[in-house]
XYZ file of C-alpha atoms in Angstrom:
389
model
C 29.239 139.419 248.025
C 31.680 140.444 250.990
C 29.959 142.419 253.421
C 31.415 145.145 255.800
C 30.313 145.095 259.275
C 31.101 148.232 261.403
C 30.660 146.504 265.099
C 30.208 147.660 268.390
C 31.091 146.881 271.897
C 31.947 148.326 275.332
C 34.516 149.124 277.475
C 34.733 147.962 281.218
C 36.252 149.168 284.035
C 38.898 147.407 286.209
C 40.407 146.949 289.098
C 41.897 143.947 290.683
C 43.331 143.388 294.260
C 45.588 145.863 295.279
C 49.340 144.647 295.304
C 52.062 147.318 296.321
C 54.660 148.423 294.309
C 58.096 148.502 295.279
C 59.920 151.743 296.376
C 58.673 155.135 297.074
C 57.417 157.295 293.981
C 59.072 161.228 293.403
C 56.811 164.417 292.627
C 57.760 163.497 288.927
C 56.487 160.106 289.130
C 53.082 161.278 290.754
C 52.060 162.458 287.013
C 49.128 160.679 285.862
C 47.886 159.047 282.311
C 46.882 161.582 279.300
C 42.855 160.737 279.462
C 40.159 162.330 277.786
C 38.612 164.582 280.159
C 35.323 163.619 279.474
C 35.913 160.315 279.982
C 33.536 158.548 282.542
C 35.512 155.959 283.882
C 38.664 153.818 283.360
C 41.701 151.619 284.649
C 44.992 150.444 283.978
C 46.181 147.026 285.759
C 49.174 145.196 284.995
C 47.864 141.209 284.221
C 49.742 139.219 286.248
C 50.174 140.658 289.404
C 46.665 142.188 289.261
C 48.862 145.837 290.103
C 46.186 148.825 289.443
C 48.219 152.067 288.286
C 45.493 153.792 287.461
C 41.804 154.492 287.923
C 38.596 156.951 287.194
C 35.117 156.096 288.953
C 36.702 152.222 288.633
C 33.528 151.134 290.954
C 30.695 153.058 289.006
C 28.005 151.011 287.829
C 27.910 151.642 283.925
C 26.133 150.147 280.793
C 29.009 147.322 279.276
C 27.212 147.513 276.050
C 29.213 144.328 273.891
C 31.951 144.392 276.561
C 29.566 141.696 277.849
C 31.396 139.473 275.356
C 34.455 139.738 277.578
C 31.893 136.849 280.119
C 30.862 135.495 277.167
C 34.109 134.777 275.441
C 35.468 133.240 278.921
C 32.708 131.080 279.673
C 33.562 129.965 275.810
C 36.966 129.512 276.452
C 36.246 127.694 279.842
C 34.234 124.842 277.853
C 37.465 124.548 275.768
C 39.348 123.951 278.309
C 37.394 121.392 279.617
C 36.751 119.562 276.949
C 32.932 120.229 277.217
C 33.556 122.603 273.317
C 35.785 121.254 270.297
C 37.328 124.240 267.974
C 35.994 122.003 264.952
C 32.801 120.795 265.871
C 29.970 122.190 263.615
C 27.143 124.006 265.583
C 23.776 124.514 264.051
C 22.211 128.223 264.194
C 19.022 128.620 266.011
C 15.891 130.719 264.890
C 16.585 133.007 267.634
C 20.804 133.409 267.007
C 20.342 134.243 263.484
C 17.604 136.900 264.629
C 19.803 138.916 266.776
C 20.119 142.558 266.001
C 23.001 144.809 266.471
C 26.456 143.787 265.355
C 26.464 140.610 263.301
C 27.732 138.322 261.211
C 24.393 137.488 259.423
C 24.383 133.818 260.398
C 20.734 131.980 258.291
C 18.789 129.820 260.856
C 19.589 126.206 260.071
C 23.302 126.861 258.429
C 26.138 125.552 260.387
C 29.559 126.775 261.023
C 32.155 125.424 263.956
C 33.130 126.792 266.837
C 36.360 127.873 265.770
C 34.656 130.530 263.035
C 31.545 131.604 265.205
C 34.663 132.543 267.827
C 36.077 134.615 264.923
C 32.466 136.162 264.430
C 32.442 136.911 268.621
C 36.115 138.152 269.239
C 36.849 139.888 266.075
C 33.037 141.230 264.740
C 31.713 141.142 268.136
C 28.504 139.298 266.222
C 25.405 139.003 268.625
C 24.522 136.066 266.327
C 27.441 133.689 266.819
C 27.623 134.941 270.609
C 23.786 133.392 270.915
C 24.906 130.577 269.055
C 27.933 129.534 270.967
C 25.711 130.311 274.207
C 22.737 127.673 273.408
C 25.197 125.503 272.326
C 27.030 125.487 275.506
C 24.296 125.787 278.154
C 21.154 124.699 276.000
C 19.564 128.435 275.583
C 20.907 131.302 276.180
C 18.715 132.425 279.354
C 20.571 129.590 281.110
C 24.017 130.632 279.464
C 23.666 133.718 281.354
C 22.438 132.256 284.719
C 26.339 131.080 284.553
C 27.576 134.396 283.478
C 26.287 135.758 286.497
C 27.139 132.421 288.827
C 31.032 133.250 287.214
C 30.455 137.072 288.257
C 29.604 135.707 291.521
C 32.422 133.581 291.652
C 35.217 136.111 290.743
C 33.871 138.316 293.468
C 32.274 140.888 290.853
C 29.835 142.439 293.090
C 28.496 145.815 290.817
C 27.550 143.122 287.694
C 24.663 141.852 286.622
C 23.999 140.358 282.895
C 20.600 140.027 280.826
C 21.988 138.590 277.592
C 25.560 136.942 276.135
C 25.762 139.806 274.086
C 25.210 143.495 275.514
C 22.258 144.794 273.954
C 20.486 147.115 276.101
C 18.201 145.557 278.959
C 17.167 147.028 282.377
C 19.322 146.376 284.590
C 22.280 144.925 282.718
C 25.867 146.726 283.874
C 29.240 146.375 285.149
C 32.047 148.597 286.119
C 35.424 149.448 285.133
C 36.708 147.360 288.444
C 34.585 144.098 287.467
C 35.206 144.335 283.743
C 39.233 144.436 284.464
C 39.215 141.187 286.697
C 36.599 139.393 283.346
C 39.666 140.506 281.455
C 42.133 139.338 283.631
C 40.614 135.639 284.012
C 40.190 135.882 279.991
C 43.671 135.995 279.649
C 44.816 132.939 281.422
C 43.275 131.518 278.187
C 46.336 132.709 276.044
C 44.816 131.424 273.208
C 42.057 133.884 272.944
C 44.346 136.912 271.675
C 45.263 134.265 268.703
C 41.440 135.600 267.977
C 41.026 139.227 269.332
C 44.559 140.125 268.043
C 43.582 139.493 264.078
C 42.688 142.651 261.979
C 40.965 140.979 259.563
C 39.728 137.634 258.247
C 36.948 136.360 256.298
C 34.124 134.028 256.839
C 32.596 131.368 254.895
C 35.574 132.534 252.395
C 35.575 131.826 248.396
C 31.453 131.329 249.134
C 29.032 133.536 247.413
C 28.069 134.714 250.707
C 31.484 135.485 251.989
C 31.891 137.931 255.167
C 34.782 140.480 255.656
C 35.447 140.773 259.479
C 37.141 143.823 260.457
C 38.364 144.371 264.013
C 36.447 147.324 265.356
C 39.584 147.632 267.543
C 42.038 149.987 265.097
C 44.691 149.706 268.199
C 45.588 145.961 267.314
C 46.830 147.482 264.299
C 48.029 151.015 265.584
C 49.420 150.558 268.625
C 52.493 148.354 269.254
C 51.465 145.199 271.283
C 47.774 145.532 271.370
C 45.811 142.253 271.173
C 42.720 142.643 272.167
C 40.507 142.678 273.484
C 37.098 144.224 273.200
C 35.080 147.784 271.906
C 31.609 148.654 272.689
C 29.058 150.972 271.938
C 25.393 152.090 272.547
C 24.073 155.405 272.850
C 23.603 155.048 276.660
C 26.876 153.611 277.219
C 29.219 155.785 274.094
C 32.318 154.541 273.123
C 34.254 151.928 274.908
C 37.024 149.250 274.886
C 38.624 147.200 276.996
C 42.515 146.788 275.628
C 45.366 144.571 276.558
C 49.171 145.019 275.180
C 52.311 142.985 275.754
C 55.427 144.585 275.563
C 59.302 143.456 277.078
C 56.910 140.604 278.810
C 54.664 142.872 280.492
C 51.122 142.265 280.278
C 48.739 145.590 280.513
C 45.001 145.858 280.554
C 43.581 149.098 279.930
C 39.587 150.198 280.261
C 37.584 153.203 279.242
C 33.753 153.503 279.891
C 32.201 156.110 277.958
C 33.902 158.412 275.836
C 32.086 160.609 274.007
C 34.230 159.781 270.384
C 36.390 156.745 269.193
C 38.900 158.909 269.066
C 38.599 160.081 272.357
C 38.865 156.355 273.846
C 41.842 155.280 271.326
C 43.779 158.215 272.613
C 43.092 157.820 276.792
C 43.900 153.644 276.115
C 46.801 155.003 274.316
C 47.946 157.556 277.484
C 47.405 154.344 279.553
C 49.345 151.850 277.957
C 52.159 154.485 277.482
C 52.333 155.817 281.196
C 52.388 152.082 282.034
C 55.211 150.868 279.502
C 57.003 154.374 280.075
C 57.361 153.768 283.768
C 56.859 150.138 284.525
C 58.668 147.038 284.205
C 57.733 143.414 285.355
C 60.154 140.387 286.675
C 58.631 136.763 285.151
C 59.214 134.237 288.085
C 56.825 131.403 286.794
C 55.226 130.884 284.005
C 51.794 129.516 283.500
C 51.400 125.546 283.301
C 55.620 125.492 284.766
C 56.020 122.554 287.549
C 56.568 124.607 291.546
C 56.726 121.308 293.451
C 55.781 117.606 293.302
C 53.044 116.097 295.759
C 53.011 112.917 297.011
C 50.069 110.561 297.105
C 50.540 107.344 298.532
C 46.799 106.353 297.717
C 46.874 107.669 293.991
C 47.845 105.642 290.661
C 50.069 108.364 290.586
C 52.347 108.339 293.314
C 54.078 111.664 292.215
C 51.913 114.348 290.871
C 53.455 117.400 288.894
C 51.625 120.742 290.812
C 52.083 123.560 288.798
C 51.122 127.151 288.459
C 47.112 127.881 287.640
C 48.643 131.176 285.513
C 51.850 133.432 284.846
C 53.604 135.030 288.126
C 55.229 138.327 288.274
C 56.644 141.234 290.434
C 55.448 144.538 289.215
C 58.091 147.561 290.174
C 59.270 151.153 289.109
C 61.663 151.618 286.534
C 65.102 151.940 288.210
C 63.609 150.584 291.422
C 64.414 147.993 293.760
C 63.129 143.971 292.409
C 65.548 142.112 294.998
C 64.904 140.542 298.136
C 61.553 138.926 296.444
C 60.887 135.027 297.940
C 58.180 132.594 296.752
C 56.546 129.814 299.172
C 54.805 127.136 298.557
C 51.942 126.056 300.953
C 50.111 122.977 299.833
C 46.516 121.939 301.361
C 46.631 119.364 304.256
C 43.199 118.501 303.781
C 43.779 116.710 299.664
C 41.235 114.002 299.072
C 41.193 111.838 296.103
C 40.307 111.956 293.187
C 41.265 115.115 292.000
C 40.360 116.989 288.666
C 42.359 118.482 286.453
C 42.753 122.378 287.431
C 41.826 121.508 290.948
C 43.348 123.751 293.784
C 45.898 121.838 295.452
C 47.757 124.606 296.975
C 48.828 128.566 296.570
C 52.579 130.189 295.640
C 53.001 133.186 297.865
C 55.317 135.772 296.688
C 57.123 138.408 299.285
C 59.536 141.633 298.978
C 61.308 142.287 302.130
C 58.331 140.022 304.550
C 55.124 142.143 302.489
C 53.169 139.422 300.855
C 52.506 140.498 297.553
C 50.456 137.981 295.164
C 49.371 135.009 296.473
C 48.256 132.536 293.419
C 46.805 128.992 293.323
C 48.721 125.899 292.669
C 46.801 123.198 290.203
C 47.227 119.805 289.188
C 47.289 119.880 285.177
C 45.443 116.420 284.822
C 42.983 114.390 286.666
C 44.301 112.121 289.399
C 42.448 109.127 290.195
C 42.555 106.519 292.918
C 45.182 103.311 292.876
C 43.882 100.086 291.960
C 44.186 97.575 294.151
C 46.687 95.941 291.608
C 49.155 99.386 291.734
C 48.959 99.231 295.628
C 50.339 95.986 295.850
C 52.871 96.250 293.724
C 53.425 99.943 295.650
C 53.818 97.982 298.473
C 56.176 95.134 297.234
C 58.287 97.678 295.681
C 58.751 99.033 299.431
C 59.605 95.853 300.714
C 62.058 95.135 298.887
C 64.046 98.748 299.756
């Protein structure tokens, strides 16, 4: 029997550091975004340079309802990375995941479904179930799954967030704001993989079984506006409607936020007035794309003598339409201080980007595998090899 879910979710505010924009605006480009009036807070960034074009009470402390997820679906996407989570390993539901209220994908305790579905159930249905589920599995329950929520809060310099749960049912002091819940977003997104998830419409779970589930994006823009992808909507009654949205469009990356509208249609149409101020008078110059080699490091003392450095995520310059993009230079400055070994995704360095001497982005420079310490064999051939020049 398919079963509709209608989910909820939240919307976050954003901001990220403050970059400048080339040139000087006119009166006519001092016009604003269409926004709901009653809207209680929003944001507009661009994604790679971290350029905020727009903001409403950005730094007020706000229920995040299931915009929580946005933590929870990076710290998911983190384990990934590392290897520490496999897409098709099977995870068992707990008593307590399959008892979660709210939005849900009615997961049984004791039935198991992999990693790759339950992130279907968390990005698409925004299930409390298979967010629990994903969260024990990760950290071993879920009160310790948050513990790192808020240690990666901490970490990105989120300073008005605080989580109770993976999921973003109502607790006591549980909230975000529009500013924290953009740079979640942000760091979310060097995962490209994850709008391969928030970006379907629909899907099914457990499909051609008796107890097959219809999941239905509760964000209509992935299929109404042009270039939407994600990410996530919320709702409560404290915290009304919200969504956090990101759209792509001529390679231009936006993230758009609004905190507590009083109607879905009310937040569809101020992310809408967003995303089209930014695409109508924005446009963004690629100059390295994530993963793409910047410079070579030697390391005498490595079984690699020449390691590939490359950049940790995409790298842009954000400017007016019709406005100046020349005179930009990047630099790279690598750390003096590199001991080995070194992990994959270490820091080994930053890129720092310029127009006309103002530093604009600065972004760190990674190795993209682990480098280990020569053997004694590989340093004396290293050193027979130099010889012989």
């Amino acid at each position: 029997m398919k079963r509709f879910v209608f989910l909820t979710s939240i919307i976050f505010s954003i901001l990220f550091m403050p970059f400048t924009v080339f040139g000087e605006e006119s009166e006519e480009d001092d016009q604003e975004p269409n926004l709901a009036p009653d809207t209680q807070s929003a944001i507009l960034i661009e994604r790679d340079t971290g350029q905020m074009l727009f903001d409403k009470n950005a730094h007020e402390k706000l229920p995040p309802a299931s915009m929580t997820k946005v933590m929870t679906l990076l710290l998911i996407m983190e384990a990934l990375d590392e290897g520490k989570l496999d897409k098709d390993e099977t995870i068992r539901v707990s008593e307590r995941a399959a008892s979660m209220g709210g939005s849900q994908v009615f997961l049984e305790a004791g039935e198991e479904m992999s990693v790759n579905d339950l992130l279907k159930g968390v990005a698409i249905a925004s299930g409390n179930d298979a967010s629990v589920a994903l969260a024990e599995r990760i950290a071993g329950s879920e009160k310790a799954f948050v513990e790192q929520m808020n240690k990666k809060a901490e970490a990105l310099g989120l300073e008005n967030t605080q989580f109770q749960n993976s999921t973003g049912l109502p607790a006591e002091d549980h909230y975000s704001t529009a500013h924290d819940m953009a740079i979640m977003a942000k760091e979310l997104l060097k995962y490209e993989s994850i709008t391969d998830y928030t970006s379907i419409y629909e899907d099914y779970l457990r499909k051609g079984e008796e107890d097959e589930f219809w999941l239905v994006n509760t964000n209509k823009l992935v299929k109404f506006y042009p270039g939407v992808d994600g990410l996530k909507t919320g709702y409560t009654n404290e915290a009304k409607y919200c969504l956090t949205a990101t759209a792509e469009k001529n390679g231009m990356r936006m993230i758009a936020v609004v905190m507590g509208a009083d109607t879905t249609k009310e937040r569809n149409a101020s992310i809408s007035g967003m995303l089209d101020y930014a695409f109508n008078h924005y446009e963004t110059k690629n100059l390295y794309k994530k993963g793409q080699t910047i410079t070579t490091l030697d390391l005498l003392k490595a079984e690699d003598a020449s390691v590939d450095v490359v950049a940790s995520e995409s790298i842009s310059t954000i400017h007016r339409k019709g406005e100046d993009d020349k005179n930009v230079k990047a630099s790279v400055s690598l750390n003096s201080d590199i001991t080995l070994p070194i992990n994959k995704g270490d820091q080994v360095g930053e890129l720092i980007v310029k127009h006309n001497g103002q530093t604009l982005s600065k972004t760190p420079l990674i190795v993209d595998h682990d480098v280990n310490k020569a053997s004694y064999l590989t340093l004396l051939k290293r050193t027979m090899q130099n010889m012989v020049k």
